[in-house]
Amino acid sequence: MTQERRAQLSPIAQLGDAALRLVGDTGAMFLFLLESFGRIFRSWGQFPKTVRQIYFIGVKSISVITLISLFTGMVIGLQMYYALAKFGADGFLGAAVSLSLVRELGPVLTAIMITGRAGSSMTAEIGVMRISEQVDALRVMDINPIGYLVSPKLAASIICFPILTAFFDLVGIVGGYLTGVLLLGGNSGVYWYRVSAYLKMNDISGGFIKSLVFGVVVCTVCCYMGYYTHTRRDAVGPEGVSQATTAGVVTSCVLILLADYVLTSLLF
Amino acid sequence: MTQQTTPDISLEGLTIGYGETVVVRGIDAVLPGGKISVILGGSGCGKSTLLKHILRLHPALAGRIVIGGHDMAKLDRRGMHCLRQRMGVLFQDGALLGSLTLGDNVALPLREHTRLSEKDVRERVLAKLGLVGLADFHDYFPNELSGGMRKRAGLARAMVMDPPLLFCDEPTSGLDPVTAAELDQLLLELKRRSDMTLVVVSHDLDSMRTIADHVLVLGDGRVLFQGGLAELEATQDEYLRRFLDRQALARTTPRLTMPPLDFKLMKRDCSGYLDEQQS
Ligand SMILES: Nc1ncnc2c1ncn2[C@@H]1O[C@H](COP(=O)(O)OP(=O)(O)OP(=O)(O)O)[C@@H](O)[C@H]1O
Ligand SMILES: [Mg+2]
């Protein structure tokens, strides 16, 4: 639909138009996910590409994840210590820090950080390839662009998100120890005892499932936005790529929080 | 019809365009197998668009494209794979993958579609890059090359699988006359040696006269001419004559009336500054 046509629509029709597009996009994104997932296992050639993506998405994110998780843990340690000390329950600091990290903050903050670091670059990379006809070139060489560009990223996301989340949790708990025990003088043995006593397998597997879902969501949304850059209505060319990148990151973050709510209410 | 080594391409009542905008209407033409067909026409008349439709990157608005007896629109996935693997395509601006080196770009179809060993791949890639005079640039990235070099690299990639069908969008534009002539010879050699069907989009009249067996001229949103080279040279059609004959063009084009030039348009006049610097 052209710009003028849309301006002529009444507000109600515009709402309907937006709703239809939302439903259409959701369906298309799901099919996109199915196709890229199916193509992960098509050939051995996917393996080296996936390894390269694991390096980009996973290994290169470690430093920023370390930093963020350490400070998150330290802040929680600080904050919780004062709150718990008010009730004389400062011995439970280990349980409070580890549970909030493993169940909620670990998966969510990791996913948001990787979205900013790797998700945005996925959209930009695929978007630029789309507008410079490189995607068309792949198609005429009979190389499926989704299999070539998206599947390795999806496989790498599925592998990296849970591992990085586990890493985040671990460093975060150490961060809580740094402030709650070393800085504020809590009892070290009690901290670690409470961590291990209150953290159940259920919590860990819940966080694990969350991070898997977030990985799939982030990769699908970001790659989809890049892959369909050329069909955007709000902008074309380089500006289209930049809009797609913004849309990818924003949509991913919103969906992460939405999915987090749904999963928390289902899992725990 | 089954496996034909030099497939014809026939366009039947084909209308091409993007969405609701029609670019060329009602194309009825046959691009003969084993020959070089040149698609000619002014800038923006829809040559690249026609190529993209033949490659089925965009759906035709009406009509059929039949390659080697197979209707493109009716081919299933498998058939499409088979056909695409028998095509090589050079895009107008090369369309090399920006994150791969030249060597990897050319090797891409080999790595994806064949079981050649790395050593054989490298050998083949170097041979094809040598053909277009780029053997020394194996490890360069596309953005480290000139436009003409990128185009030649694109041609090397299009040829690397030795496809029976080769599509080239303006292979010689942006090249110096010597390199352009070499490329023309390369295309002729390909046709002679392997009976390839070549479809070449071109503005370049000299190159067209050297290589064309069959010419399709687009313009005005329709096909203006199709037929052999001799037929085209003999045409009396005024538009075509203007196109073919630079001298006629110079004679008949009305002299431009230029608006007066104004060199003081700049917001801040710097000429004084430059003079000062000099003294
Ligand atoms: N993606 C597109 N969407 C809509 N219209 C397009 C698109 N690409 C090209 N066009 C239009 O199609 C027409 C033909 O474009 P095309 O690129 O086929 O020209 P061309 O004959 O290859 O020109 P040149 O010799 O300059 O490459 C142009 O008028 C252009 O505006
Ligand atoms: Mg063109």
Short mmCIF file of C-alpha atoms and ligand atoms in Angstrom, two decimals, chain B residues 48 92 169-170, ligand 2:
data_model
loop_
_atom_site.label_atom_id
_atom_site.label_comp_id
_atom_site.label_asym_id
_atom_site.label_seq_id
_atom_site.Cartn_x
_atom_site.Cartn_y
_atom_site.Cartn_z
CA SER B 48 18.36 -5.52 -15.44
CA GLN B 92 25.34 -5.22 -12.57
CA ASP B 169 24.60 -7.60 -16.66
CA GLU B 170 26.84 -5.08 -18.38
MG MG C 2 20.84 -2.34 -15.30
#
